[in-house]
XYZ file of C-alpha atoms in Angstrom:
549
model
C 0.007 0.075 0.000
C 1.332 3.511 -0.804
C 0.344 6.887 0.221
C 0.736 10.179 -1.400
C 2.395 12.992 0.412
C 3.245 16.587 -0.563
C 6.838 17.274 -1.715
C 8.238 20.129 0.595
C 9.484 23.405 -0.890
C 8.314 25.928 -3.472
C 6.950 24.831 -6.974
C 9.647 24.639 -9.768
C 9.900 27.828 -11.639
C 11.953 26.362 -14.663
C 10.297 25.677 -17.960
C 9.281 22.084 -18.708
C 11.996 21.543 -21.306
C 14.948 22.415 -18.796
C 13.312 20.371 -16.069
C 13.299 17.381 -18.335
C 17.018 18.061 -19.522
C 17.996 18.851 -16.093
C 19.523 22.064 -17.059
C 19.220 25.567 -15.340
C 16.484 27.703 -16.857
C 16.849 31.447 -17.418
C 13.047 31.700 -16.785
C 12.555 34.046 -19.648
C 8.979 34.290 -20.930
C 6.993 33.315 -22.900
C 9.984 31.002 -24.224
C 13.128 30.244 -22.315
C 16.107 31.516 -24.304
C 18.407 28.499 -23.152
C 15.927 26.164 -24.973
C 15.816 28.304 -28.114
C 19.520 28.908 -28.215
C 20.201 25.209 -27.777
C 17.662 24.338 -30.622
C 15.070 22.828 -28.333
C 11.532 23.392 -28.227
C 10.496 25.254 -25.040
C 7.446 23.578 -23.740
C 6.579 26.695 -21.336
C 6.069 26.651 -17.658
C 2.943 24.764 -17.302
C 0.617 25.320 -14.279
C 1.022 24.791 -10.579
C 2.715 21.561 -9.805
C 1.261 19.562 -6.932
C 4.262 17.094 -7.037
C 2.922 14.101 -5.342
C 5.478 11.636 -4.136
C 4.888 7.966 -3.229
C 6.492 6.212 -0.390
C 6.111 2.734 0.627
C 4.859 2.238 4.029
C 7.104 -0.428 5.124
C 9.396 -3.245 3.792
C 6.531 -5.746 4.184
C 4.670 -4.315 1.407
C 6.903 -5.841 -1.172
C 7.216 -9.004 0.715
C 3.479 -9.370 0.753
C 3.162 -8.703 -2.901
C 5.700 -11.396 -3.747
C 3.268 -13.955 -2.207
C 0.582 -13.457 -4.841
C 0.958 -15.086 -8.373
C 2.303 -12.876 -11.110
C -0.866 -12.829 -12.866
C -2.534 -10.885 -10.062
C 0.199 -8.201 -9.822
C 0.131 -4.697 -11.262
C 3.118 -4.228 -13.785
C 4.470 -1.853 -11.594
C 4.594 -4.271 -8.771
C 6.329 -6.990 -10.770
C 9.562 -4.921 -11.176
C 12.197 -5.281 -8.384
C 13.087 -2.240 -6.152
C 16.645 -1.708 -5.202
C 17.239 -2.099 -1.584
C 15.980 1.277 0.092
C 18.807 0.926 2.731
C 21.655 0.912 0.077
C 19.949 3.596 -2.113
C 19.274 6.908 -0.145
C 20.238 10.427 -0.937
C 22.184 12.584 1.565
C 19.388 14.260 3.623
C 21.779 17.308 4.026
C 22.421 17.679 0.523
C 20.980 20.616 -1.584
C 17.467 20.351 -3.166
C 17.391 21.980 -6.763
C 13.793 22.333 -7.933
C 15.178 22.855 -11.369
C 16.259 19.372 -11.510
C 12.711 17.990 -11.466
C 11.662 15.836 -14.334
C 9.090 17.413 -16.771
C 5.664 16.697 -15.575
C 3.992 16.605 -19.036
C 3.215 13.252 -20.220
C 5.801 11.596 -22.456
C 4.692 9.528 -25.672
C 6.273 6.556 -23.852
C 3.981 7.129 -20.768
C 0.986 7.614 -22.926
C 1.763 4.403 -24.942
C 2.066 2.583 -21.605
C -1.563 3.594 -20.546
C -2.733 2.857 -23.998
C -1.239 -0.577 -23.886
C -2.445 -1.204 -20.248
C -6.083 -0.534 -21.594
C -5.961 -2.741 -24.602
C -5.510 -6.665 -24.785
C -1.960 -8.008 -24.489
C -2.271 -10.471 -27.359
C -0.927 -9.575 -30.716
C -3.577 -11.477 -32.431
C -6.249 -9.184 -30.993
C -4.395 -6.116 -32.084
C -4.063 -7.440 -35.624
C -7.870 -8.327 -35.669
C -8.858 -4.960 -34.497
C -10.883 -2.718 -36.779
C -9.989 0.469 -35.006
C -6.920 2.316 -36.481
C -4.403 2.242 -33.516
C -3.078 5.442 -34.599
C -6.409 7.244 -34.186
C -7.206 5.206 -30.955
C -3.760 6.280 -29.507
C -4.192 9.865 -30.469
C -7.680 10.050 -28.730
C -6.456 8.120 -25.445
C -3.263 10.462 -25.099
C -5.339 13.629 -24.313
C -7.786 11.764 -22.059
C -5.235 10.551 -19.715
C -2.847 13.616 -18.997
C -3.686 13.840 -15.347
C -3.317 10.250 -14.781
C 0.229 10.257 -16.538
C 1.275 13.178 -14.209
C 0.718 11.043 -11.134
C 2.132 8.098 -12.977
C 5.392 9.655 -14.014
C 6.190 10.786 -10.469
C 5.282 7.456 -8.796
C 7.495 5.523 -11.225
C 10.244 8.010 -10.984
C 10.601 7.260 -7.212
C 10.373 3.508 -7.804
C 13.543 3.681 -10.007
C 13.535 0.832 -12.692
C 9.747 0.325 -12.448
C 9.384 3.294 -14.742
C 11.507 1.566 -17.311
C 9.812 -1.869 -16.896
C 6.251 -0.214 -17.821
C 7.598 2.012 -20.499
C 9.472 -1.118 -22.136
C 7.642 -4.230 -21.329
C 4.208 -2.822 -22.035
C 5.674 -1.510 -25.292
C 4.824 1.334 -27.670
C 1.685 0.844 -29.731
C 2.700 -1.151 -32.862
C 1.855 1.647 -35.425
C 2.968 4.558 -33.427
C 5.899 6.300 -34.714
C 8.162 8.126 -32.177
C 7.766 11.833 -32.964
C 10.995 13.399 -33.937
C 11.186 15.804 -30.950
C 10.696 13.093 -28.464
C 13.394 10.755 -30.216
C 15.713 13.668 -30.223
C 15.198 14.133 -26.354
C 15.852 10.317 -25.780
C 19.029 10.534 -28.042
C 20.085 13.647 -26.094
C 19.622 11.978 -22.799
C 21.467 9.013 -24.048
C 24.443 10.861 -25.347
C 24.615 13.267 -22.296
C 25.559 10.077 -20.351
C 28.490 9.245 -22.487
C 29.689 12.322 -24.476
C 32.030 13.707 -21.694
C 33.867 10.541 -22.200
C 34.019 10.279 -26.099
C 37.371 10.508 -27.635
C 36.226 13.588 -29.703
C 32.815 14.950 -30.914
C 31.217 12.676 -33.661
C 31.551 13.955 -37.297
C 28.391 15.034 -38.739
C 28.784 12.853 -41.596
C 28.895 9.761 -39.049
C 26.031 11.236 -36.891
C 23.220 12.110 -39.306
C 22.951 8.691 -41.047
C 23.086 6.847 -37.671
C 20.212 8.995 -36.293
C 18.150 8.622 -39.424
C 18.475 4.797 -39.203
C 17.719 4.744 -35.394
C 14.485 6.539 -35.943
C 13.235 3.643 -37.810
C 14.107 1.290 -35.020
C 11.648 0.807 -32.200
C 14.142 -1.841 -30.595
C 17.101 0.629 -30.659
C 14.790 3.438 -29.241
C 13.946 1.075 -26.262
C 17.604 0.035 -25.771
C 18.827 3.617 -25.740
C 16.075 4.652 -23.410
C 16.950 1.812 -21.061
C 20.460 2.725 -21.256
C 20.087 6.316 -20.461
C 18.036 5.449 -17.343
C 20.413 2.904 -16.045
C 23.459 4.995 -16.534
C 21.504 7.961 -14.849
C 20.513 5.737 -11.856
C 24.212 4.722 -11.461
C 25.276 8.238 -11.558
C 22.647 9.184 -8.926
C 23.445 6.310 -6.633
C 27.068 5.523 -7.183
C 27.557 3.833 -4.071
C 24.839 1.322 -4.620
C 25.569 0.252 -8.105
C 25.236 -3.512 -7.465
C 21.609 -3.256 -6.309
C 20.755 -0.681 -8.870
C 22.249 -2.679 -11.728
C 20.386 -5.901 -10.539
C 17.127 -4.184 -10.856
C 17.773 -3.495 -14.375
C 19.202 -6.838 -15.727
C 15.755 -8.499 -16.102
C 14.794 -5.558 -18.347
C 17.984 -5.965 -20.571
C 17.058 -9.887 -20.849
C 13.610 -8.837 -21.783
C 14.405 -6.706 -24.597
C 16.963 -9.343 -25.707
C 14.355 -11.998 -25.822
C 11.816 -9.645 -27.686
C 14.275 -8.503 -30.224
C 16.851 -11.111 -30.753
C 15.476 -14.408 -29.572
C 12.021 -14.215 -30.989
C 13.101 -14.859 -34.662
C 11.654 -16.497 -37.779
C 12.981 -17.701 -41.007
C 10.908 -15.257 -42.970
C 12.644 -11.812 -41.831
C 13.772 -9.332 -44.246
C 17.436 -8.284 -44.208
C 16.160 -5.048 -42.785
C 14.652 -6.763 -39.751
C 17.899 -8.864 -39.458
C 19.835 -5.747 -39.154
C 17.500 -4.089 -36.725
C 17.677 -7.094 -34.305
C 21.541 -7.244 -34.796
C 21.912 -3.672 -33.855
C 19.800 -4.169 -30.587
C 21.923 -7.146 -29.629
C 25.070 -4.988 -30.120
C 23.673 -2.282 -27.994
C 22.547 -4.793 -25.327
C 25.885 -6.377 -25.451
C 27.485 -3.022 -24.637
C 25.195 -2.298 -21.948
C 26.136 -5.520 -20.244
C 29.743 -4.904 -20.899
C 29.790 -1.505 -19.510
C 27.386 -1.884 -16.442
C 26.808 -5.468 -15.699
C 29.686 -8.020 -16.456
C 32.237 -8.613 -19.237
C 31.460 -12.178 -19.472
C 27.715 -11.525 -19.987
C 28.664 -8.956 -22.617
C 30.868 -11.281 -24.431
C 28.167 -13.968 -24.426
C 25.687 -11.721 -25.917
C 28.203 -10.466 -28.514
C 28.731 -14.241 -29.394
C 24.912 -14.583 -29.855
C 25.024 -11.728 -32.418
C 27.637 -13.668 -34.816
C 24.850 -15.586 -36.821
C 23.258 -12.183 -37.800
C 26.513 -10.729 -38.511
C 27.307 -13.404 -40.935
C 23.933 -13.312 -42.625
C 24.437 -9.640 -43.110
C 27.845 -10.044 -44.582
C 26.587 -13.009 -46.815
C 24.138 -10.466 -48.512
C 26.912 -8.108 -49.646
C 29.443 -9.848 -52.075
C 31.969 -7.061 -51.405
C 32.341 -7.970 -47.692
C 33.503 -11.554 -48.202
C 35.750 -13.545 -50.489
C 36.651 -17.097 -51.262
C 40.193 -18.337 -50.522
C 42.183 -20.880 -52.754
C 41.127 -23.582 -50.458
C 37.507 -22.470 -51.021
C 36.917 -21.414 -47.497
C 34.923 -18.156 -47.200
C 36.201 -15.353 -45.131
C 35.253 -12.062 -44.304
C 37.249 -8.940 -45.745
C 38.238 -6.879 -42.602
C 39.146 -3.699 -44.308
C 35.845 -3.739 -46.459
C 33.646 -4.524 -43.584
C 35.240 -1.876 -41.414
C 34.455 0.803 -44.188
C 30.834 -0.643 -44.980
C 28.003 1.774 -45.044
C 26.275 -0.235 -42.165
C 27.418 1.151 -38.703
C 26.402 -2.234 -37.059
C 29.102 -4.241 -39.091
C 31.809 -1.744 -38.153
C 30.699 -1.901 -34.602
C 30.748 -5.749 -34.296
C 34.308 -5.918 -36.131
C 35.636 -3.469 -33.577
C 34.052 -5.353 -30.770
C 35.502 -8.721 -32.198
C 38.997 -7.247 -32.454
C 39.133 -5.970 -29.043
C 37.577 -8.662 -26.922
C 39.667 -11.096 -28.854
C 42.743 -8.971 -27.818
C 41.886 -8.318 -24.157
C 40.420 -11.705 -23.299
C 43.164 -13.557 -25.037
C 40.640 -15.859 -27.158
C 40.336 -16.375 -30.903
C 38.175 -14.045 -32.844
C 34.589 -14.893 -33.819
C 35.339 -14.556 -37.467
C 37.926 -15.593 -40.008
C 39.176 -12.397 -41.597
C 40.939 -11.573 -44.731
C 43.418 -8.579 -44.626
C 43.599 -8.357 -48.210
C 44.120 -4.513 -48.543
C 45.050 -1.820 -45.869
C 42.342 0.005 -44.350
C 41.252 3.455 -45.232
C 42.509 5.702 -42.280
C 39.106 7.740 -42.409
C 36.788 5.005 -43.105
C 35.363 3.244 -40.063
C 33.968 6.245 -38.174
C 34.492 4.702 -34.822
C 37.670 6.405 -33.735
C 35.698 9.420 -32.312
C 34.255 6.968 -29.592
C 37.457 4.960 -28.545
C 40.455 6.662 -30.122
C 41.840 3.513 -31.906
C 43.646 4.464 -34.943
C 42.361 2.526 -37.933
C 45.669 1.014 -38.896
C 46.376 -0.138 -35.343
C 42.966 -1.686 -35.199
C 43.665 -3.703 -38.271
C 47.140 -4.855 -36.954
C 45.477 -5.893 -33.645
C 42.916 -7.984 -35.526
C 45.494 -9.555 -37.653
C 47.667 -10.495 -34.536
C 44.344 -11.996 -33.197
C 44.016 -14.134 -36.399
C 47.558 -15.175 -36.536
C 47.613 -16.138 -32.854
C 44.564 -18.364 -33.532
C 46.261 -20.151 -36.545
C 49.578 -20.185 -34.705
C 51.320 -18.250 -37.533
C 54.372 -16.203 -36.539
C 55.965 -15.657 -40.080
C 55.640 -12.053 -41.296
C 55.876 -10.398 -38.126
C 58.720 -8.148 -39.044
C 56.330 -6.409 -41.816
C 53.721 -5.727 -39.053
C 56.352 -4.084 -36.759
C 57.541 -1.897 -39.882
C 53.924 -0.779 -40.351
C 53.381 -0.030 -36.496
C 56.830 1.968 -36.379
C 56.090 3.932 -39.678
C 52.298 4.859 -38.535
C 51.779 8.696 -37.836
C 48.905 10.042 -35.933
C 46.272 11.950 -38.059
C 46.643 15.700 -38.434
C 43.522 16.572 -36.583
C 44.957 15.480 -33.400
C 48.366 17.019 -33.820
C 47.373 20.077 -31.727
C 45.694 18.148 -28.878
C 48.258 16.723 -26.322
C 45.874 14.484 -24.700
C 44.514 12.843 -27.753
C 48.129 12.433 -29.180
C 48.888 10.703 -25.961
C 46.079 8.193 -26.283
C 47.091 7.520 -29.946
C 50.654 7.326 -29.549
C 49.924 4.962 -26.619
C 48.317 2.759 -29.066
C 51.477 2.354 -31.023
C 53.238 0.791 -27.896
C 50.181 -1.336 -26.955
C 50.307 -3.141 -30.307
C 54.156 -3.474 -30.245
C 54.004 -5.210 -26.742
C 51.176 -7.438 -28.407
C 53.214 -8.156 -31.299
C 56.258 -8.979 -29.228
C 54.645 -10.984 -26.429
C 51.283 -12.059 -27.967
C 52.678 -13.191 -31.419
C 56.420 -13.868 -31.062
C 56.251 -15.080 -27.628
C 58.922 -13.119 -25.797
C 58.790 -12.447 -22.147
C 58.081 -9.201 -20.483
C 61.835 -8.619 -19.524
C 62.483 -8.058 -23.310
C 64.092 -4.722 -23.742
C 61.682 -3.584 -26.497
C 58.661 -4.481 -24.272
C 60.124 -2.557 -21.257
C 60.796 0.531 -23.464
C 57.233 0.465 -24.567
C 55.851 0.058 -20.820
C 57.983 3.194 -19.784
C 56.570 5.211 -22.827
C 52.915 4.079 -21.956
C 53.381 5.102 -18.299
C 54.784 8.465 -19.401
C 51.829 9.135 -21.814
C 49.538 7.818 -19.020
C 50.667 10.464 -16.454
C 49.669 13.328 -18.899
C 45.815 12.475 -19.091
C 45.382 10.925 -15.576
C 43.011 13.538 -14.334
C 41.246 14.249 -17.622
C 37.980 12.836 -18.869
C 39.957 11.422 -21.954
C 42.003 9.338 -19.599
C 39.389 6.712 -19.670
C 40.561 5.749 -23.241
C 43.787 4.556 -21.563
C 42.138 1.383 -20.289
C 43.734 -0.854 -22.727
C 47.054 1.051 -22.356
C 46.884 0.131 -18.621
C 46.051 -3.508 -18.963
C 48.712 -4.079 -21.654
C 51.389 -2.096 -19.800
C 50.188 -3.452 -16.418
C 50.656 -7.179 -17.639
C 54.277 -6.422 -18.768
C 55.273 -3.981 -15.998
C 58.071 -5.148 -13.738
C 58.627 -1.988 -11.717
C 56.464 -1.566 -8.420
C 55.716 2.240 -9.285
C 54.637 1.233 -12.861
C 52.112 -1.349 -11.545
C 50.851 1.052 -8.643
C 50.019 3.558 -11.438
C 48.371 1.269 -13.670
C 46.170 -0.210 -10.674
C 45.215 3.293 -9.517
C 44.154 4.305 -13.118
C 42.223 1.206 -13.749
C 40.107 1.778 -10.530
C 39.480 5.353 -11.538
C 37.849 4.101 -14.506
C 34.735 3.278 -12.562
C 31.557 4.976 -13.878
C 32.697 6.177 -17.313
C 31.041 3.260 -19.241
C 32.524 3.820 -22.646
C 34.863 0.940 -22.977
C 33.545 -2.583 -23.251
C 35.272 -3.463 -19.925
C 35.343 -2.636 -16.301
C 38.615 -1.231 -14.614
C 38.017 -3.002 -11.332
C 37.658 -6.404 -12.970
C 40.971 -6.195 -14.780
C 42.664 -4.472 -11.858
C 41.953 -7.858 -10.089
C 43.282 -9.746 -13.233
C 46.581 -7.889 -12.944
C 46.696 -8.365 -9.306
C 46.347 -12.153 -9.718
C 49.123 -12.028 -12.234
C 51.440 -9.822 -10.157
C 51.045 -11.984 -7.162
C 51.404 -15.093 -9.040
C 53.857 -15.868 -11.945
C 54.935 -12.009 -11.930
C 55.679 -11.864 -8.175
C 58.499 -9.406 -7.252
C 58.772 -8.326 -10.901
C 59.547 -11.617 -12.409
C 59.014 -11.769 -16.024
C 55.849 -13.114 -17.580
C 54.488 -14.213 -20.850
C 51.092 -13.414 -22.620
C 49.690 -16.818 -21.911
C 50.318 -16.217 -18.145
C 48.214 -12.889 -18.536
C 45.431 -15.024 -20.311
C 45.539 -17.637 -17.489
C 45.054 -14.930 -14.828
C 42.082 -13.365 -17.020
C 40.498 -16.826 -17.011
C 40.801 -17.167 -13.358
C 39.295 -13.810 -12.636
C 36.849 -13.352 -15.471
C 36.020 -16.710 -17.087
C 33.972 -16.534 -20.230
């Protein structure tokens, strides 16, 4: 049982758009100048806001509801709530009324009530003689007051809001209005943009946005991702219980958009489901567990191959009649999802020390400006291709030709766009030494006491110290892992360990700093105790012990 109480303090004076965006409003009337300057539609200031707040009367309420069968539960009650003891705000902290959410009903909220009032069966919807678009339009205006109360109730209940918005679904024929979609994308990007390697080029951004507008699954995934990351930011000291409350929703989207397949799907439907799988895999990598993210990435492989098979430019037949995927052509393919999978395959194979999912051909050198992913992670294209090539050669036990790879690595020069940015130069230059260590230790089999390896370790540590306190420093994750596994000096190990622990909460890379600090700790206190030399396979064994996949 819940009771409604008034929230103390004066009513918010910000415009509805600034409240939803959680920005400070200049309170200009009739329209907020901050919204107009930022290209957002100002929704005005609305009327008085009673701001009801829902509080559970006691811990027995949830326990009592769990004794009933699921069929008798309200959808809100079915969602797990994080432990109230572990998720509490500082009672002495400041209260900013400008940070309240927009009280106007969103299209997701309206869709929720629309779905709750309709039969759940897809068959019933298909046989209905009423136009769902017209029906939804009428119901939206009739339920604004109900939505106003619901939005606050669900906000307090954390992931319950997401459960209803996602699991009850958007009406099947309702397209997301452009301004609503842009707001979801803005909220999604605001969680990660501070940690991007650089601002995305418009040539990359525009086609991606146009494609995402047509995908209900990606809209849901982005909405869930933004809400989860927001919850983790608000409750950083209770991340375990917060994440636990969202895992079921990630799995539910996965089941709806990735597991529920049929043989008659069009290529567009396959691409859409593949894109959802990749986004959910990233979400599991970044916020849940690296092993779970890797497992979901593995499940996406059949759809990747199906999409590649439909384009003859992306695969080739070897003299032994085996079909392989062209790494350079796929990395420059028009479909963003294919490029993203190739990047994930290369990096996970590298960091986990496992064979790649795909057999690649490296028939030509990648176009340095082709893949459009460097703005996210800062990996130079040539370096990424060499990392993938070493992965493939390790899987086939090939070592001949490593000198040619070394020559290409040493001859590589960073692009001109980063020449004036010392932090970005440090990240990119660090990648040169990462792949040199991988070449010497991972492919040639030398130990960490090799002079070439130690020279690269020293250089990575120097570069890392220049970006330690900068947001861009999160892109030194791989630098820390590789330099850490080869480090022999205690001061180098301490710096690496400290940097890995500092990456908590950034959620840009596929991996979590805490997990891999434990991997290195296992290595340093095992084979590498007291600075003893180690080999790449020693690192892989420590990874298997701490992060089994």
